[in-house]
mmCIF file with all atom_site columns, C-alpha atoms in Angstrom:
data_model
loop_
_atom_site.group_PDB
_atom_site.id
_atom_site.type_symbol
_atom_site.label_atom_id
_atom_site.label_alt_id
_atom_site.label_comp_id
_atom_site.label_asym_id
_atom_site.label_entity_id
_atom_site.label_seq_id
_atom_site.pdbx_PDB_ins_code
_atom_site.Cartn_x
_atom_site.Cartn_y
_atom_site.Cartn_z
_atom_site.occupancy
_atom_site.B_iso_or_equiv
_atom_site.pdbx_formal_charge
_atom_site.auth_seq_id
_atom_site.auth_comp_id
_atom_site.auth_asym_id
_atom_site.auth_atom_id
_atom_site.pdbx_PDB_model_num
ATOM 1  C CA . ARG A 1 1  ? -191.152 172.485 208.665 1.00 75.00 ? 239 ARG A CA 1
ATOM 2  C CA . LEU A 1 2  ? -188.456 169.824 208.494 1.00 72.00 ? 240 LEU A CA 1
ATOM 3  C CA . LYS A 1 3  ? -187.160 169.022 205.028 1.00 78.00 ? 241 LYS A CA 1
ATOM 4  C CA . ALA A 1 4  ? -185.110 165.935 204.203 1.00 79.00 ? 242 ALA A CA 1
ATOM 5  C CA . LYS A 1 5  ? -182.812 165.619 201.216 1.00 80.00 ? 243 LYS A CA 1
ATOM 6  C CA . LYS A 1 6  ? -180.590 162.733 200.139 1.00 79.00 ? 244 LYS A CA 1
ATOM 7  C CA . ASN A 1 7  ? -177.016 163.868 199.598 1.00 74.00 ? 245 ASN A CA 1
ATOM 8  C CA . ASP A 1 8  ? -175.444 163.396 196.183 1.00 74.00 ? 246 ASP A CA 1
ATOM 9  C CA . ASP A 1 9  ? -172.399 161.588 197.518 1.00 68.00 ? 247 ASP A CA 1
ATOM 10 C CA . LYS A 1 10 ? -171.419 157.922 197.605 1.00 70.00 ? 248 LYS A CA 1
ATOM 11 C CA . HIS A 1 11 ? -172.750 157.436 201.143 1.00 71.00 ? 249 HIS A CA 1
ATOM 12 C CA . ASP A 1 12 ? -176.326 156.894 202.227 1.00 72.00 ? 250 ASP A CA 1
ATOM 13 C CA . ASP A 1 13 ? -176.445 160.244 204.037 1.00 77.00 ? 251 ASP A CA 1
ATOM 14 C CA . LEU A 1 14 ? -179.599 162.233 204.596 1.00 75.00 ? 252 LEU A CA 1
ATOM 15 C CA . SER A 1 15 ? -179.563 165.990 205.235 1.00 78.00 ? 253 SER A CA 1
ATOM 16 C CA . LEU A 1 16 ? -182.244 167.605 207.380 1.00 76.00 ? 254 LEU A CA 1
ATOM 17 C CA . TYR A 1 17 ? -183.197 171.267 207.079 1.00 77.00 ? 255 TYR A CA 1
ATOM 18 C CA . LEU A 1 18 ? -185.402 173.254 209.412 1.00 76.00 ? 256 LEU A CA 1
ATOM 19 C CA . GLU A 1 19 ? -187.430 175.745 207.375 1.00 78.00 ? 257 GLU A CA 1
ATOM 20 C CA . VAL A 1 20 ? -189.877 178.413 208.494 1.00 78.00 ? 258 VAL A CA 1
ATOM 21 C CA . ALA A 1 21 ? -193.027 178.182 206.379 1.00 77.00 ? 259 ALA A CA 1
ATOM 22 C CA . ASP A 1 22 ? -193.803 181.373 204.411 1.00 78.00 ? 260 ASP A CA 1
ATOM 23 C CA . SER A 1 23 ? -190.635 183.058 205.698 1.00 75.00 ? 261 SER A CA 1
ATOM 24 C CA . LYS A 1 24 ? -190.423 185.243 202.577 1.00 76.00 ? 262 LYS A CA 1
ATOM 25 C CA . THR A 1 25 ? -193.719 186.931 203.462 1.00 79.00 ? 263 THR A CA 1
ATOM 26 C CA . LEU A 1 26 ? -192.830 187.628 207.109 1.00 75.00 ? 264 LEU A CA 1
ATOM 27 C CA . PRO A 1 27 ? -191.705 191.149 208.119 1.00 74.00 ? 265 PRO A CA 1
ATOM 28 C CA . LEU A 1 28 ? -188.041 191.949 208.759 1.00 70.00 ? 266 LEU A CA 1
ATOM 29 C CA . GLY A 1 29 ? -186.982 191.002 212.282 1.00 72.00 ? 267 GLY A CA 1
ATOM 30 C CA . TRP A 1 30 ? -189.404 188.092 212.705 1.00 74.00 ? 268 TRP A CA 1
ATOM 31 C CA . ARG A 1 31 ? -188.640 185.315 215.204 1.00 77.00 ? 269 ARG A CA 1
ATOM 32 C CA . ARG A 1 32 ? -189.990 181.794 215.561 1.00 77.00 ? 270 ARG A CA 1
ATOM 33 C CA . HIS A 1 33 ? -189.417 179.285 218.351 1.00 77.00 ? 271 HIS A CA 1
ATOM 34 C CA . ALA A 1 34 ? -188.962 175.682 217.262 1.00 77.00 ? 272 ALA A CA 1
ATOM 35 C CA . LYS A 1 35 ? -188.482 172.444 219.171 1.00 78.00 ? 273 LYS A CA 1
ATOM 36 C CA . VAL A 1 36 ? -187.354 169.464 217.115 1.00 76.00 ? 274 VAL A CA 1
ATOM 37 C CA . SER A 1 37 ? -187.157 165.864 218.320 1.00 79.00 ? 275 SER A CA 1
ATOM 38 C CA . ILE A 1 38 ? -185.273 163.350 216.207 1.00 78.00 ? 276 ILE A CA 1
ATOM 39 C CA . THR A 1 39 ? -185.513 159.635 216.899 1.00 81.00 ? 277 THR A CA 1
ATOM 40 C CA . ILE A 1 40 ? -183.405 156.964 215.216 1.00 78.00 ? 278 ILE A CA 1
ATOM 41 C CA . VAL A 1 41 ? -185.122 153.633 215.722 1.00 81.00 ? 279 VAL A CA 1
ATOM 42 C CA . ASN A 1 42 ? -183.169 150.406 215.750 1.00 78.00 ? 280 ASN A CA 1
ATOM 43 C CA . GLN A 1 43 ? -185.758 147.923 214.493 1.00 78.00 ? 281 GLN A CA 1
ATOM 44 C CA . ILE A 1 44 ? -183.701 144.914 215.561 1.00 78.00 ? 282 ILE A CA 1
ATOM 45 C CA . VAL A 1 45 ? -182.985 145.780 219.206 1.00 75.00 ? 283 VAL A CA 1
ATOM 46 C CA . ASP A 1 46 ? -185.195 148.501 220.664 1.00 71.00 ? 284 ASP A CA 1
ATOM 47 C CA . ILE A 1 47 ? -182.788 149.420 223.490 1.00 72.00 ? 285 ILE A CA 1
ATOM 48 C CA . PHE A 1 48 ? -180.403 150.940 220.906 1.00 70.00 ? 286 PHE A CA 1
ATOM 49 C CA . THR A 1 49 ? -182.980 153.515 219.800 1.00 75.00 ? 287 THR A CA 1
ATOM 50 C CA . GLU A 1 50 ? -181.620 157.076 220.093 1.00 77.00 ? 288 GLU A CA 1
ATOM 51 C CA . MET A 1 51 ? -183.591 160.284 220.640 1.00 76.00 ? 289 MET A CA 1
ATOM 52 C CA . ARG A 1 52 ? -182.318 163.858 220.607 1.00 77.00 ? 290 ARG A CA 1
ATOM 53 C CA . ASP A 1 53 ? -184.153 167.128 221.274 1.00 76.00 ? 291 ASP A CA 1
ATOM 54 C CA . TYR A 1 54 ? -183.159 170.506 219.845 1.00 73.00 ? 292 TYR A CA 1
ATOM 55 C CA . VAL A 1 55 ? -184.630 173.939 220.589 1.00 73.00 ? 293 VAL A CA 1
ATOM 56 C CA . TYR A 1 56 ? -184.145 176.918 218.278 1.00 70.00 ? 294 TYR A CA 1
ATOM 57 C CA . TRP A 1 57 ? -185.035 180.553 217.927 1.00 69.00 ? 295 TRP A CA 1
ATOM 58 C CA . LEU A 1 58 ? -185.147 181.110 214.188 1.00 66.00 ? 296 LEU A CA 1
ATOM 59 C CA . GLU A 1 59 ? -184.637 184.637 212.877 1.00 62.00 ? 297 GLU A CA 1
ATOM 60 C CA . LYS A 1 60 ? -184.384 185.968 209.365 1.00 57.00 ? 298 LYS A CA 1
ATOM 61 C CA . LYS A 1 61 ? -181.283 188.023 210.150 1.00 53.00 ? 299 LYS A CA 1
ATOM 62 C CA . LEU A 1 62 ? -179.460 184.956 211.565 1.00 51.00 ? 300 LEU A CA 1
ATOM 63 C CA . GLN A 1 63 ? -180.026 182.694 208.571 1.00 55.00 ? 301 GLN A CA 1
ATOM 64 C CA . GLU A 1 64 ? -176.350 181.731 208.212 1.00 53.00 ? 302 GLU A CA 1
ATOM 65 C CA . VAL A 1 65 ? -176.152 180.751 211.896 1.00 52.00 ? 303 VAL A CA 1
ATOM 66 C CA . GLY A 1 66 ? -179.150 178.450 211.446 1.00 62.00 ? 304 GLY A CA 1
ATOM 67 C CA . GLU A 1 67 ? -177.566 176.776 208.426 1.00 67.00 ? 305 GLU A CA 1
ATOM 68 C CA . THR A 1 68 ? -174.336 176.221 210.381 1.00 66.00 ? 306 THR A CA 1
ATOM 69 C CA . ARG A 1 69 ? -176.257 174.666 213.276 1.00 69.00 ? 307 ARG A CA 1
ATOM 70 C CA . MET A 1 70 ? -178.138 172.339 210.918 1.00 72.00 ? 308 MET A CA 1
ATOM 71 C CA . GLN A 1 71 ? -174.782 171.194 209.513 1.00 74.00 ? 309 GLN A CA 1
ATOM 72 C CA . GLU A 1 72 ? -173.660 170.428 213.080 1.00 77.00 ? 310 GLU A CA 1
ATOM 73 C CA . ILE A 1 73 ? -176.847 168.407 213.650 1.00 78.00 ? 311 ILE A CA 1
ATOM 74 C CA . GLU A 1 74 ? -176.201 166.485 210.430 1.00 79.00 ? 312 GLU A CA 1
ATOM 75 C CA . GLU A 1 75 ? -172.762 165.535 211.784 1.00 80.00 ? 313 GLU A CA 1
ATOM 76 C CA . GLU A 1 76 ? -174.338 164.372 215.063 1.00 80.00 ? 314 GLU A CA 1
ATOM 77 C CA . LEU A 1 77 ? -176.839 162.281 213.100 1.00 82.00 ? 315 LEU A CA 1
ATOM 78 C CA . LYS A 1 78 ? -173.984 160.697 211.135 1.00 82.00 ? 316 LYS A CA 1
ATOM 79 C CA . ASP A 1 79 ? -172.368 159.760 214.464 1.00 80.00 ? 317 ASP A CA 1
ATOM 80 C CA . LEU A 1 80 ? -175.658 158.228 215.649 1.00 81.00 ? 318 LEU A CA 1
ATOM 81 C CA . LYS A 1 81 ? -176.007 156.284 212.401 1.00 82.00 ? 319 LYS A CA 1
ATOM 82 C CA . ASN A 1 82 ? -172.446 154.963 212.769 1.00 81.00 ? 320 ASN A CA 1
ATOM 83 C CA . THR A 1 83 ? -173.182 153.950 216.371 1.00 82.00 ? 321 THR A CA 1
ATOM 84 C CA . CYS A 1 84 ? -176.300 152.074 215.271 1.00 80.00 ? 322 CYS A CA 1
ATOM 85 C CA . SER A 1 85 ? -174.331 150.358 212.480 1.00 81.00 ? 323 SER A CA 1
ATOM 86 C CA . ASP A 1 86 ? -171.638 149.318 214.963 1.00 80.00 ? 324 ASP A CA 1
ATOM 87 C CA . MET A 1 87 ? -174.271 147.933 217.333 1.00 81.00 ? 325 MET A CA 1
ATOM 88 C CA . ASN A 1 88 ? -175.940 145.999 214.523 1.00 78.00 ? 326 ASN A CA 1
ATOM 89 C CA . ALA A 1 89 ? -172.568 144.558 213.514 1.00 80.00 ? 327 ALA A CA 1
ATOM 90 C CA . LEU A 1 90 ? -171.952 143.402 217.100 1.00 79.00 ? 328 LEU A CA 1
ATOM 91 C CA . LEU A 1 91 ? -175.377 141.790 217.247 1.00 78.00 ? 329 LEU A CA 1
ATOM 92 C CA . SER A 1 92 ? -174.849 140.020 213.925 1.00 76.00 ? 330 SER A CA 1
ATOM 93 C CA . SER A 1 93 ? -171.546 138.444 214.956 1.00 67.00 ? 331 SER A CA 1
#
């Protein structure tokens, strides 16, 4: 399941977390395969729409690694958001 949470900072950032449903009830050593597609849609000019695909093997014993990877994805999403903002600014001028 993908969870979204607004950050408590001064920016309009959104954090995304990939969570395995009922992970607390799964036996030690479980693994799940996940494919996530994220699309940022530019509603003004469709050609600036961005799509990224991610594939993960989620494991209980590698929880910290998963959190680190999600932080990396958040940074990539910030870059995409900045790119879209720059494109919108160019179109507005």
